[in-house]
mmCIF file of C-alpha atoms in Angstrom:
data_model
loop_
_atom_site.group_PDB
_atom_site.id
_atom_site.type_symbol
_atom_site.label_atom_id
_atom_site.label_comp_id
_atom_site.label_asym_id
_atom_site.label_seq_id
_atom_site.Cartn_x
_atom_site.Cartn_y
_atom_site.Cartn_z
ATOM 1 C CA MET A 1232 -53.329 -31.895 -2.123
ATOM 2 C CA ALA A 1233 -51.363 -32.938 1.151
ATOM 3 C CA ARG A 1234 -48.493 -31.397 -0.638
ATOM 4 C CA LEU A 1235 -50.125 -28.272 -1.220
ATOM 5 C CA VAL A 1236 -51.607 -28.365 2.725
ATOM 6 C CA ALA A 1237 -48.196 -28.842 3.966
ATOM 7 C CA ARG A 1238 -46.667 -25.910 2.088
ATOM 8 C CA SER A 1239 -49.777 -23.548 3.256
ATOM 9 C CA ALA A 1240 -49.031 -24.566 6.764
ATOM 10 C CA ARG A 1241 -45.196 -23.771 6.211
ATOM 11 C CA SER A 1242 -45.530 -20.403 4.536
ATOM 12 C CA LEU A 1243 -48.066 -19.589 7.665
ATOM 13 C CA ARG A 1244 -45.660 -20.525 10.069
ATOM 14 C CA VAL A 1245 -43.073 -18.367 8.384
ATOM 15 C CA VAL A 1246 -45.593 -15.399 8.390
ATOM 16 C CA ASN A 1247 -46.175 -15.971 12.144
ATOM 17 C CA ARG A 1248 -42.709 -16.186 12.692
ATOM 18 C CA ARG A 1249 -41.682 -12.839 11.218
ATOM 19 C CA PRO A 1250 -42.943 -10.682 13.682
ATOM 20 C CA ILE A 1251 -41.351 -12.647 16.076
ATOM 21 C CA THR A 1252 -37.797 -12.890 14.344
ATOM 22 C CA LEU A 1253 -37.921 -8.897 13.801
ATOM 23 C CA ALA A 1254 -38.938 -8.562 17.659
ATOM 24 C CA LEU A 1255 -35.850 -10.862 18.508
ATOM 25 C CA VAL A 1256 -33.222 -9.093 16.097
ATOM 26 C CA GLY A 1257 -34.641 -5.849 17.370
ATOM 27 C CA LEU A 1258 -33.825 -6.597 21.037
ATOM 28 C CA ARG A 1259 -30.457 -7.469 20.095
ATOM 29 C CA GLN A 1260 -29.995 -4.404 18.265
ATOM 30 C CA THR A 1261 -31.147 -2.499 21.318
ATOM 31 C CA LEU A 1262 -29.013 -4.315 23.942
ATOM 32 C CA TRP A 1263 -25.665 -5.159 22.394
ATOM 33 C CA GLY A 1264 -26.044 -4.288 18.456
ATOM 34 C CA ARG A 1265 -24.504 -1.914 16.490
ATOM 35 C CA ASP A 1266 -24.900 1.863 17.613
ATOM 36 C CA ALA A 1267 -27.030 3.907 15.657
ATOM 37 C CA PRO A 1268 -25.096 6.686 13.265
ATOM 38 C CA PRO A 1269 -24.322 9.857 14.350
ATOM 39 C CA GLY A 1270 -26.307 12.529 13.490
ATOM 40 C CA ARG A 1271 -25.494 15.981 12.013
ATOM 41 C CA HIS A 1272 -24.071 18.266 14.394
ATOM 42 C CA LEU A 1273 -26.289 21.241 15.405
ATOM 43 C CA LEU A 1274 -23.504 23.570 14.623
ATOM 44 C CA ALA A 1275 -22.305 22.245 11.219
ATOM 45 C CA ARG A 1276 -23.578 25.449 9.729
ATOM 46 C CA TRP A 1277 -21.667 27.850 11.855
ATOM 47 C CA PRO A 1278 -18.110 26.512 11.841
ATOM 48 C CA GLY A 1279 -17.147 29.504 14.079
ATOM 49 C CA PRO A 1280 -18.936 28.703 17.160
ATOM 50 C CA ALA A 1281 -18.780 24.813 16.495
ATOM 51 C CA ARG A 1282 -15.006 24.879 17.385
ATOM 52 C CA TYR A 1283 -15.866 25.736 20.928
ATOM 53 C CA ALA A 1284 -18.455 23.200 21.509
ATOM 54 C CA ALA A 1285 -15.922 20.758 22.817
ATOM 55 C CA PRO A 1286 -14.823 22.991 25.436
ATOM 56 C CA VAL A 1287 -18.144 24.305 26.454
ATOM 57 C CA GLY A 1288 -19.562 20.777 26.705
ATOM 58 C CA LEU A 1289 -16.901 19.387 29.018
ATOM 59 C CA LEU A 1290 -17.300 22.589 31.078
ATOM 60 C CA ALA A 1291 -20.892 21.821 31.066
ATOM 61 C CA ALA A 1292 -20.275 18.114 32.060
ATOM 62 C CA LEU A 1293 -17.985 18.964 34.842
ATOM 63 C CA GLY A 1294 -20.505 21.352 36.346
ATOM 64 C CA LEU A 1295 -23.210 18.823 36.262
ATOM 65 C CA PHE A 1296 -20.919 16.440 37.570
ATOM 66 C CA LEU A 1297 -20.486 18.836 40.922
ATOM 67 C CA ILE A 1298 -23.717 19.535 41.087
ATOM 68 C CA THR A 1299 -24.916 15.928 41.154
ATOM 69 C CA LEU A 1300 -22.005 15.139 43.858
ATOM 70 C CA THR A 1301 -23.577 17.676 45.852
ATOM 71 C CA VAL A 1302 -26.819 16.480 45.928
ATOM 72 C CA GLU A 1303 -25.783 12.975 46.389
ATOM 73 C CA SER A 1304 -23.600 14.214 49.393
ATOM 74 C CA GLU A 1305 -26.748 16.006 50.968
ATOM 75 C CA TRP A 1306 -28.708 12.428 50.748
ATOM 76 C CA GLY A 1307 -25.913 10.922 53.024
ATOM 77 C CA LEU A 1308 -24.083 8.694 50.541
ATOM 78 C CA PRO A 1309 -20.333 7.933 51.200
ATOM 79 C CA LEU A 1310 -18.081 9.977 48.880
ATOM 80 C CA PRO A 1311 -16.913 6.772 46.781
ATOM 81 C CA VAL A 1312 -20.473 6.123 46.316
ATOM 82 C CA ALA A 1313 -21.330 9.608 45.437
ATOM 83 C CA LEU A 1314 -18.380 10.102 42.853
ATOM 84 C CA LEU A 1315 -19.415 6.908 41.135
ATOM 85 C CA PHE A 1316 -23.053 8.038 40.744
ATOM 86 C CA SER A 1317 -22.242 11.354 39.889
ATOM 87 C CA ALA A 1318 -19.911 10.160 37.023
ATOM 88 C CA MET A 1319 -22.757 7.670 35.951
ATOM 89 C CA THR A 1320 -25.145 10.644 35.644
ATOM 90 C CA VAL A 1321 -22.644 12.399 33.235
ATOM 91 C CA ALA A 1322 -21.155 9.414 31.499
ATOM 92 C CA PRO A 1323 -24.385 8.895 29.095
ATOM 93 C CA LEU A 1324 -24.491 13.107 28.108
ATOM 94 C CA LEU A 1325 -20.689 12.623 26.940
ATOM 95 C CA ALA A 1326 -21.138 9.853 24.728
ATOM 96 C CA LEU A 1327 -24.527 11.009 23.649
ATOM 97 C CA PRO A 1328 -23.130 13.113 20.549
ATOM 98 C CA ARG A 1329 -21.286 9.873 18.821
ATOM 99 C CA ARG A 1330 -22.697 6.934 20.369
ATOM 100 C CA PRO A 1331 -26.584 7.732 21.253
ATOM 101 C CA LEU A 1332 -27.562 4.391 21.940
ATOM 102 C CA LEU A 1333 -24.611 3.361 24.133
ATOM 103 C CA ALA A 1334 -25.541 6.698 25.885
ATOM 104 C CA TRP A 1335 -29.320 5.047 26.466
ATOM 105 C CA ARG A 1336 -27.728 2.229 27.843
ATOM 106 C CA LEU A 1337 -25.804 3.600 30.269
ATOM 107 C CA THR A 1338 -28.574 5.835 31.053
ATOM 108 C CA VAL A 1339 -30.770 2.765 32.022
ATOM 109 C CA LEU A 1340 -28.143 1.556 33.941
ATOM 110 C CA ALA A 1341 -27.990 4.716 36.109
ATOM 111 C CA LEU A 1342 -31.494 4.922 36.325
ATOM 112 C CA LEU A 1343 -31.560 1.734 38.126
ATOM 113 C CA THR A 1344 -28.733 1.788 40.414
ATOM 114 C CA CYS A 1345 -28.323 5.572 41.163
ATOM 115 C CA THR A 1346 -31.322 5.690 43.746
ATOM 116 C CA PHE A 1347 -29.613 4.012 46.813
ATOM 117 C CA ASN A 1348 -30.115 5.869 50.082
ATOM 118 C CA ALA A 1349 -32.618 8.424 48.423
ATOM 119 C CA PRO A 1350 -34.600 9.903 51.315
ATOM 120 C CA ALA A 1351 -37.714 8.336 52.005
ATOM 121 C CA ASP A 1352 -40.019 11.448 51.749
ATOM 122 C CA ARG A 1353 -39.338 11.923 48.213
ATOM 123 C CA SER A 1354 -41.411 10.600 45.536
ATOM 124 C CA TRP A 1355 -39.032 11.277 42.792
ATOM 125 C CA PRO A 1356 -35.937 8.671 43.362
ATOM 126 C CA TRP A 1357 -33.191 10.526 41.212
ATOM 127 C CA THR A 1358 -31.377 13.580 41.429
ATOM 128 C CA PRO A 1359 -32.530 16.398 38.987
ATOM 129 C CA PRO A 1360 -29.375 16.353 36.573
ATOM 130 C CA LEU A 1361 -29.984 12.457 36.273
ATOM 131 C CA ALA A 1362 -33.516 13.025 35.504
ATOM 132 C CA LEU A 1363 -33.652 15.560 33.069
ATOM 133 C CA GLY A 1364 -30.160 14.119 31.596
ATOM 134 C CA SER A 1365 -32.154 10.907 30.926
ATOM 135 C CA VAL A 1366 -34.994 12.836 29.104
ATOM 136 C CA ALA A 1367 -32.731 14.496 26.729
ATOM 137 C CA VAL A 1368 -30.854 10.930 25.992
ATOM 138 C CA LEU A 1369 -34.109 9.457 25.455
ATOM 139 C CA ALA A 1370 -35.170 12.273 22.953
ATOM 140 C CA VAL A 1371 -32.059 12.238 21.051
ATOM 141 C CA VAL A 1372 -32.320 8.271 20.575
ATOM 142 C CA VAL A 1373 -35.738 8.074 19.405
ATOM 143 C CA THR A 1374 -34.614 10.175 16.336
ATOM 144 C CA ARG A 1375 -31.944 7.889 15.381
ATOM 145 C CA VAL A 1376 -33.022 4.293 15.565
ATOM 146 C CA ASP A 1377 -35.479 2.461 13.513
ATOM 147 C CA ARG A 1378 -39.021 1.279 14.633
ATOM 148 C CA PRO A 1379 -38.003 -2.239 16.125
ATOM 149 C CA VAL A 1380 -35.226 -0.599 18.191
ATOM 150 C CA LEU A 1381 -37.661 2.135 19.246
ATOM 151 C CA ALA A 1382 -40.100 0.003 20.573
ATOM 152 C CA TRP A 1383 -37.649 -2.047 22.733
ATOM 153 C CA VAL A 1384 -35.817 1.442 23.797
ATOM 154 C CA VAL A 1385 -39.390 2.711 25.082
ATOM 155 C CA ALA A 1386 -40.464 -0.822 26.588
ATOM 156 C CA ILE A 1387 -37.057 -0.997 28.326
ATOM 157 C CA SER A 1388 -37.410 2.692 29.670
ATOM 158 C CA THR A 1389 -40.505 2.050 31.583
ATOM 159 C CA VAL A 1390 -38.954 -0.561 33.757
ATOM 160 C CA PRO A 1391 -37.372 1.874 36.059
ATOM 161 C CA VAL A 1392 -40.689 3.947 35.813
ATOM 162 C CA PHE A 1393 -42.618 1.131 36.964
ATOM 163 C CA THR A 1394 -40.290 -0.118 39.643
ATOM 164 C CA LEU A 1395 -38.849 3.365 41.102
ATOM 165 C CA VAL A 1396 -41.297 5.848 40.549
ATOM 166 C CA HIS A 1397 -44.104 6.966 42.857
ATOM 167 C CA PRO A 1398 -47.536 5.533 41.374
ATOM 168 C CA ASP A 1399 -48.559 9.390 41.714
ATOM 169 C CA ASN A 1400 -46.064 10.608 39.020
ATOM 170 C CA ARG A 1401 -46.199 7.328 36.833
ATOM 171 C CA VAL A 1402 -48.612 8.336 34.290
ATOM 172 C CA PRO A 1403 -47.038 11.898 33.294
ATOM 173 C CA VAL A 1404 -43.560 10.168 33.115
ATOM 174 C CA LEU A 1405 -45.231 7.526 30.735
ATOM 175 C CA LEU A 1406 -47.193 9.865 28.884
ATOM 176 C CA LEU A 1407 -43.879 11.907 28.332
ATOM 177 C CA ILE A 1408 -42.018 8.768 26.938
ATOM 178 C CA GLY A 1409 -44.729 8.151 24.805
ATOM 179 C CA ALA A 1410 -44.841 11.615 23.514
ATOM 180 C CA LEU A 1411 -41.081 11.330 22.889
ATOM 181 C CA ALA A 1412 -41.370 7.887 20.926
ATOM 182 C CA ILE A 1413 -43.711 9.441 18.743
ATOM 183 C CA VAL A 1414 -42.382 12.726 17.721
ATOM 184 C CA GLY A 1415 -39.034 11.061 17.358
ATOM 185 C CA ASP A 1416 -40.214 8.774 15.174
ATOM 186 C CA LEU A 1417 -42.089 11.488 13.082
ATOM 187 C CA ILE A 1418 -38.620 13.190 12.859
ATOM 188 C CA ARG A 1419 -36.564 10.333 11.849
ATOM 189 C CA ARG A 1420 -39.217 9.538 8.969
ATOM 190 C CA ASN A 1421 -39.119 13.138 7.796
ATOM 191 C CA ARG A 1422 -35.420 13.156 7.938
ATOM 192 C CA LEU A 1423 -35.484 9.727 5.979
ATOM 193 C CA SER A 1424 -37.952 11.403 3.410
ATOM 194 C CA ARG A 1425 -35.942 14.459 2.936
ATOM 195 C CA ARG A 1426 -32.564 12.605 2.432
ATOM 196 C CA GLU A 1427 -34.435 9.996 -0.009
ATOM 197 C CA LEU A 1428 -36.011 12.992 -1.946
ATOM 198 C CA ALA A 1429 -32.631 14.242 -1.849
ATOM 199 C CA VAL A 1430 -31.093 11.204 -3.660
ATOM 200 C CA GLN A 1431 -33.755 11.305 -6.385
ATOM 201 C CA THR A 1432 -33.693 14.614 -7.041
ATOM 202 C CA GLU A 1433 -29.823 14.244 -7.852
ATOM 203 C CA ARG A 1434 -30.748 10.942 -9.696
ATOM 204 C CA ASN A 1435 -32.851 12.604 -11.668
ATOM 205 C CA GLU A 1436 -30.970 15.516 -12.558
ATOM 206 C CA ARG A 1437 -27.954 13.128 -13.818
ATOM 207 C CA GLU A 1438 -30.465 11.489 -15.890
ATOM 208 C CA GLN A 1439 -31.553 14.707 -17.303
ATOM 209 C CA GLU A 1440 -28.009 15.635 -18.153
ATOM 210 C CA ARG A 1441 -27.360 12.170 -19.439
ATOM 211 C CA ARG A 1442 -30.159 12.413 -21.838
ATOM 212 C CA ALA A 1443 -29.379 16.099 -22.869
ATOM 213 C CA VAL A 1444 -25.966 14.859 -23.814
ATOM 214 C CA LEU A 1445 -27.352 11.927 -25.894
ATOM 215 C CA GLU A 1446 -29.769 14.175 -27.359
ATOM 216 C CA GLU A 1447 -27.076 16.375 -28.405
ATOM 217 C CA ARG A 1448 -24.941 13.344 -29.728
ATOM 218 C CA THR A 1449 -27.529 12.152 -31.685
ATOM 219 C CA ARG A 1450 -28.314 15.829 -33.177
ATOM 220 C CA ILE A 1451 -24.413 16.024 -34.370
ATOM 221 C CA ALA A 1452 -24.558 12.317 -35.705
ATOM 222 C CA ARG A 1453 -27.508 13.440 -37.506
ATOM 223 C CA GLU A 1454 -25.928 16.510 -39.070
ATOM 224 C CA MET A 1455 -23.074 14.566 -39.863
ATOM 225 C CA HIS A 1456 -24.883 11.687 -41.756
ATOM 226 C CA ASP A 1457 -26.817 14.194 -43.418
ATOM 227 C CA VAL A 1458 -23.891 16.731 -44.547
ATOM 228 C CA VAL A 1459 -20.689 14.985 -44.592
ATOM 229 C CA ALA A 1460 -21.514 11.330 -45.162
ATOM 230 C CA HIS A 1461 -23.620 12.460 -48.057
ATOM 231 C CA HIS A 1462 -21.049 14.725 -49.608
ATOM 232 C CA MET A 1463 -18.431 11.984 -49.249
ATOM 233 C CA SER A 1464 -20.570 9.539 -50.891
ATOM 234 C CA LEU A 1465 -20.775 11.841 -53.686
ATOM 235 C CA ILE A 1466 -16.903 12.069 -54.300
ATOM 236 C CA ALA A 1467 -16.532 8.416 -54.096
ATOM 237 C CA VAL A 1468 -19.002 7.650 -56.597
ATOM 238 C CA GLN A 1469 -17.714 10.595 -59.053
ATOM 239 C CA ALA A 1470 -14.261 9.491 -58.667
ATOM 240 C CA GLU A 1471 -15.014 5.974 -59.507
ATOM 241 C CA THR A 1472 -17.602 7.103 -62.450
ATOM 242 C CA ALA A 1473 -14.944 10.054 -63.681
ATOM 243 C CA PRO A 1474 -12.677 7.365 -65.996
ATOM 244 C CA TYR A 1475 -15.925 5.899 -67.655
ATOM 245 C CA ARG A 1476 -17.409 9.307 -68.310
ATOM 246 C CA LEU A 1477 -14.178 10.885 -69.884
ATOM 247 C CA THR A 1478 -12.867 9.908 -72.793
ATOM 248 C CA GLY A 1479 -8.644 9.621 -73.216
ATOM 249 C CA VAL A 1480 -7.845 9.579 -69.277
ATOM 250 C CA PRO A 1481 -4.278 9.000 -69.060
ATOM 251 C CA ALA A 1482 -3.637 6.145 -66.595
ATOM 252 C CA PRO A 1483 -1.744 8.439 -64.121
ATOM 253 C CA THR A 1484 -5.155 10.432 -63.761
ATOM 254 C CA ALA A 1485 -7.042 7.141 -63.634
ATOM 255 C CA ASP A 1486 -5.204 6.321 -60.794
ATOM 256 C CA GLU A 1487 -5.680 9.410 -58.969
ATOM 257 C CA PHE A 1488 -9.219 8.924 -59.460
ATOM 258 C CA VAL A 1489 -9.091 5.410 -57.909
ATOM 259 C CA ALA A 1490 -6.785 6.733 -54.801
ATOM 260 C CA ILE A 1491 -9.571 9.399 -54.582
ATOM 261 C CA ALA A 1492 -12.408 6.992 -54.513
ATOM 262 C CA ALA A 1493 -10.390 4.706 -52.040
ATOM 263 C CA SER A 1494 -9.666 7.708 -49.459
ATOM 264 C CA ALA A 1495 -13.454 8.566 -49.804
ATOM 265 C CA ARG A 1496 -14.578 5.178 -49.029
ATOM 266 C CA ASP A 1497 -11.717 4.976 -46.068
ATOM 267 C CA ALA A 1498 -13.370 8.586 -44.781
ATOM 268 C CA LEU A 1499 -17.007 6.850 -45.105
ATOM 269 C CA THR A 1500 -15.764 4.094 -42.930
ATOM 270 C CA ASP A 1501 -14.373 6.218 -40.010
ATOM 271 C CA MET A 1502 -17.459 8.180 -40.641
ATOM 272 C CA ARG A 1503 -19.705 5.713 -39.856
ATOM 273 C CA ARG A 1504 -17.673 4.277 -36.874
ATOM 274 C CA LEU A 1505 -17.775 7.821 -35.256
ATOM 275 C CA LEU A 1506 -21.670 8.337 -35.911
ATOM 276 C CA GLY A 1507 -21.818 4.808 -34.271
ATOM 277 C CA VAL A 1508 -20.067 6.183 -31.162
ATOM 278 C CA LEU A 1509 -22.345 9.467 -30.952
ATOM 279 C CA ARG A 1510 -25.573 7.295 -31.521
ATOM 280 C CA SER A 1511 -24.604 4.675 -28.752
ATOM 281 C CA GLU A 1512 -25.797 5.470 -25.265
ATOM 282 C CA THR A 1513 -22.748 3.794 -23.886
ATOM 283 C CA THR A 1514 -19.536 4.025 -25.163
ATOM 284 C CA GLY A 1515 -17.977 0.529 -24.900
ATOM 285 C CA PRO A 1516 -14.481 -0.735 -25.985
ATOM 286 C CA GLU A 1517 -13.888 -0.454 -29.489
ATOM 287 C CA THR A 1518 -13.526 -3.989 -31.148
ATOM 288 C CA ALA A 1519 -12.412 -2.650 -34.727
ATOM 289 C CA PRO A 1520 -8.584 -2.849 -35.380
ATOM 290 C CA GLN A 1521 -6.700 0.292 -35.248
ATOM 291 C CA PRO A 1522 -4.107 1.318 -37.623
ATOM 292 C CA ASP A 1523 -0.454 1.273 -36.289
ATOM 293 C CA LEU A 1524 3.082 1.741 -37.637
ATOM 294 C CA THR A 1525 2.593 -1.577 -40.143
ATOM 295 C CA ASP A 1526 0.017 0.529 -41.766
ATOM 296 C CA LEU A 1527 2.014 3.537 -43.159
ATOM 297 C CA GLY A 1528 2.863 1.739 -46.571
ATOM 298 C CA THR A 1529 -0.508 1.676 -47.114
ATOM 299 C CA MET A 1530 -1.460 5.109 -46.300
ATOM 300 C CA VAL A 1531 1.518 6.587 -48.116
ATOM 301 C CA ASP A 1532 0.884 4.178 -51.459
ATOM 302 C CA THR A 1533 -2.389 5.775 -51.330
ATOM 303 C CA ALA A 1534 -1.214 9.553 -50.987
ATOM 304 C CA ARG A 1535 1.272 8.399 -53.773
ATOM 305 C CA ARG A 1536 -1.794 7.671 -56.458
ATOM 306 C CA ALA A 1537 -3.812 10.989 -55.251
ATOM 307 C CA GLY A 1538 -0.362 12.604 -57.043
ATOM 308 C CA LEU A 1539 1.542 13.550 -53.428
ATOM 309 C CA PRO A 1540 5.117 13.067 -53.989
ATOM 310 C CA VAL A 1541 5.897 11.423 -50.834
ATOM 311 C CA THR A 1542 9.457 9.643 -49.803
ATOM 312 C CA VAL A 1543 9.707 7.470 -46.616
ATOM 313 C CA ASP A 1544 12.390 7.190 -44.210
ATOM 314 C CA ALA A 1545 11.814 4.553 -41.585
ATOM 315 C CA GLY A 1546 13.521 1.536 -40.231
ATOM 316 C CA PRO A 1547 11.164 -1.478 -39.045
ATOM 317 C CA ALA A 1548 7.952 -0.552 -38.666
ATOM 318 C CA ASP A 1549 7.140 -2.176 -35.621
ATOM 319 C CA ASP A 1550 9.912 -4.501 -33.807
ATOM 320 C CA GLY A 1551 7.624 -5.492 -30.794
ATOM 321 C CA ARG A 1552 8.557 -2.635 -28.449
ATOM 322 C CA VAL A 1553 6.021 0.325 -29.666
ATOM 323 C CA PRO A 1554 2.811 -0.165 -27.700
ATOM 324 C CA ALA A 1555 -0.417 0.311 -29.698
ATOM 325 C CA PRO A 1556 -1.184 3.789 -28.355
ATOM 326 C CA VAL A 1557 1.886 5.217 -29.384
ATOM 327 C CA GLY A 1558 1.692 3.511 -32.824
ATOM 328 C CA LEU A 1559 -2.058 4.904 -33.535
ATOM 329 C CA ALA A 1560 -0.618 8.508 -32.544
ATOM 330 C CA ALA A 1561 2.136 8.273 -34.836
ATOM 331 C CA TYR A 1562 -0.440 6.833 -37.891
ATOM 332 C CA ARG A 1563 -2.668 9.827 -37.125
ATOM 333 C CA ILE A 1564 0.050 12.364 -36.935
ATOM 334 C CA VAL A 1565 1.391 11.240 -40.593
ATOM 335 C CA GLN A 1566 -1.724 11.178 -41.873
ATOM 336 C CA GLU A 1567 -2.613 14.465 -41.011
ATOM 337 C CA GLY A 1568 0.849 15.741 -41.851
ATOM 338 C CA LEU A 1569 0.277 14.532 -45.347
ATOM 339 C CA ALA A 1570 -3.370 15.693 -45.725
ATOM 340 C CA ASN A 1571 -1.680 19.363 -44.565
ATOM 341 C CA ALA A 1572 0.789 19.192 -47.172
ATOM 342 C CA ALA A 1573 -1.384 18.362 -49.802
ATOM 343 C CA ARG A 1574 -3.861 21.350 -48.860
ATOM 344 C CA HIS A 1575 -1.583 23.931 -48.482
ATOM 345 C CA ALA A 1576 1.659 22.866 -50.560
ATOM 346 C CA PRO A 1577 0.157 21.310 -53.855
ATOM 347 C CA GLY A 1578 2.874 19.839 -55.835
ATOM 348 C CA ALA A 1579 5.651 19.763 -53.057
ATOM 349 C CA ALA A 1580 7.699 16.833 -51.971
ATOM 350 C CA VAL A 1581 6.872 15.450 -49.118
ATOM 351 C CA ARG A 1582 9.410 13.295 -46.720
ATOM 352 C CA VAL A 1583 8.199 11.365 -43.646
ATOM 353 C CA THR A 1584 10.703 10.284 -41.289
ATOM 354 C CA VAL A 1585 9.720 7.317 -38.638
ATOM 355 C CA ARG A 1586 12.376 6.430 -36.015
ATOM 356 C CA VAL A 1587 11.883 3.739 -33.495
ATOM 357 C CA GLY A 1588 13.951 3.812 -30.669
ATOM 358 C CA PRO A 1589 14.294 1.793 -27.403
ATOM 359 C CA CYS A 1590 12.198 3.926 -25.175
ATOM 360 C CA GLY A 1591 10.624 6.465 -27.665
ATOM 361 C CA LEU A 1592 9.243 7.076 -31.150
ATOM 362 C CA THR A 1593 10.026 10.186 -33.340
ATOM 363 C CA VAL A 1594 7.965 11.101 -36.102
ATOM 364 C CA ARG A 1595 8.617 13.950 -38.779
ATOM 365 C CA VAL A 1596 6.819 14.959 -41.764
ATOM 366 C CA GLU A 1597 8.380 18.075 -43.841
ATOM 367 C CA ASN A 1598 7.702 19.321 -47.398
ATOM 368 C CA SER A 1599 9.540 21.463 -49.443
ATOM 369 C CA PRO A 1600 8.074 24.861 -51.051
ATOM 370 C CA ALA A 1601 4.752 24.739 -52.605
ATOM 371 C CA ASP A 1602 4.761 24.829 -56.411
ATOM 372 C CA ALA A 1603 1.187 26.005 -56.651
ATOM 373 C CA PRO A 1604 -0.856 28.232 -54.435
ATOM 374 C CA PRO A 1605 -2.658 26.124 -51.726
ATOM 375 C CA THR A 1606 -6.038 24.999 -52.383
ATOM 376 C CA ALA A 1607 -7.013 25.325 -48.685
ATOM 377 C CA ALA A 1608 -8.431 28.543 -47.147
ATOM 378 C CA GLY A 1609 -6.473 30.207 -44.766
ATOM 379 C CA ASP A 1610 -8.049 28.735 -42.047
ATOM 380 C CA PRO A 1611 -5.710 26.600 -40.274
ATOM 381 C CA GLY A 1612 -8.472 24.344 -38.932
ATOM 382 C CA HIS A 1613 -8.051 21.636 -35.859
ATOM 383 C CA GLY A 1614 -5.222 19.554 -37.686
ATOM 384 C CA LEU A 1615 -2.372 20.713 -35.400
ATOM 385 C CA THR A 1616 -4.283 21.248 -32.522
ATOM 386 C CA GLY A 1617 -5.226 17.459 -32.868
ATOM 387 C CA MET A 1618 -1.708 16.282 -33.521
ATOM 388 C CA ARG A 1619 -0.516 18.280 -30.450
ATOM 389 C CA GLU A 1620 -3.222 16.854 -28.090
ATOM 390 C CA ARG A 1621 -2.251 13.232 -29.315
ATOM 391 C CA ALA A 1622 1.591 14.047 -28.628
ATOM 392 C CA THR A 1623 0.999 15.514 -25.260
ATOM 393 C CA SER A 1624 -1.634 12.970 -23.973
ATOM 394 C CA LEU A 1625 1.362 10.426 -24.323
ATOM 395 C CA GLY A 1626 3.555 12.614 -22.494
ATOM 396 C CA GLY A 1627 5.389 13.599 -25.421
ATOM 397 C CA THR A 1628 6.199 16.904 -27.377
ATOM 398 C CA PHE A 1629 4.968 18.311 -30.534
ATOM 399 C CA THR A 1630 6.469 21.176 -32.730
ATOM 400 C CA ALA A 1631 5.278 22.547 -36.073
ATOM 401 C CA GLY A 1632 6.552 25.579 -37.861
ATOM 402 C CA PRO A 1633 8.016 26.907 -41.494
ATOM 403 C CA LEU A 1634 11.572 25.673 -42.701
ATOM 404 C CA PRO A 1635 14.200 27.884 -43.909
ATOM 405 C CA ASP A 1636 13.860 27.219 -47.179
ATOM 406 C CA GLY A 1637 10.222 27.858 -47.485
ATOM 407 C CA GLY A 1638 8.736 24.535 -46.642
ATOM 408 C CA TYR A 1639 6.886 23.271 -43.542
ATOM 409 C CA ALA A 1640 7.763 20.532 -40.642
ATOM 410 C CA VAL A 1641 5.504 19.108 -38.148
ATOM 411 C CA ALA A 1642 7.425 16.627 -35.476
ATOM 412 C CA ALA A 1643 6.590 14.603 -32.528
ATOM 413 C CA GLU A 1644 8.468 12.540 -29.702
ATOM 414 C CA LEU A 1645 6.039 9.846 -28.342
ATOM 415 C CA PRO A 1646 7.949 8.276 -25.325
ATOM 416 C CA TYR A 1647 7.014 4.803 -24.072
ATOM 417 C CA ASP A 1648 8.367 2.503 -21.525
ATOM 418 C CA ALA A 1649 10.162 -0.265 -23.025
ATOM 419 C CA GLU A 1650 10.197 -2.517 -20.035
ATOM 420 C CA SER A 1651 6.279 -2.275 -19.093
ATOM 421 C CA GLY A 1652 3.703 -4.581 -20.168
ATOM 422 C CA ASP A 1653 1.855 -2.531 -22.601
ATOM 423 C CA ARG A 1654 2.977 -3.514 -25.716
#
């Protein structure tokens, strides 16, 4: 029980200490803290007149300096003092656009010091430029600072009023300071609300765009699953059961059915991986192993079992110099080249050439003239486009075209930096 009472007392002291802490922090910020951020330039929407703002402002400051110097000379101030007080009157206005809080500090200093030798018959202790300039500085500062600093700015601004202004004029000046503080706080709150609303609107738009993209990816994944994956499953099942449903199937034909079933299962595996990427909300790094040059033999054996006569002319599959992206691109280019040869040149002999160099990889897939009409339609599809994109994305080149003997060839040059750490 005593521990609970002590904890409650500490919490109460913290709560009571919080306003004092905020007040001290606000006072430190007001007197020597970081300045308020500059606001948007009034002429930002008109870049033409904005370029003349600085020269016009300097000319206005010079004119104000001369007017103040004339008034203070009429008050009988010595010329050095008049020059100093005139500079102190103009300096806050020059610092106001970029450093509003600094401008207010200079203004308070000027209000407290630029009153010496004022005529005794005057109820107003400052020159008109200094009085009007101090009002302008205060009107800008109250729209830039938060409430703790605003409270101290208002409190300190009343010190010259109580000490130097005639009692008959104090109430209007205090009312003017209070009105400026209230209006400035409302303007600042309105500006912050509009800024937060704009940020929230932008965030909502990005969220809607992300949801639209995710919904479209989900729809594509659903269509691919319902159509493509279904047919690929049927192909795999029919290819596996065909040797048992047909009597007297020769061994080469049975091997072709086995190859068709294996290709269909591989396609289903790739399809499931692609569907998982499409359905996922965030695309992370792929953890499944990607094929490379060492897998060319397996792919060529599968193509041979499917009835495609393929010969390979290649050196070492991978001697440690070929980066993984280059090996994957070479594998996919050979894969697409064999698929195109099987579709568009049935029965033609296919030759795959792979050369691993010190700074690049050369891949070439060529086929002889077709022995039978093509089994695919005349639409070229996206195979050549995909191969070209893979090659150019690595900084390489890609060529494709018919051969003089009636065949067809695709070739890719895939460069890489042998000295880099990308292995």
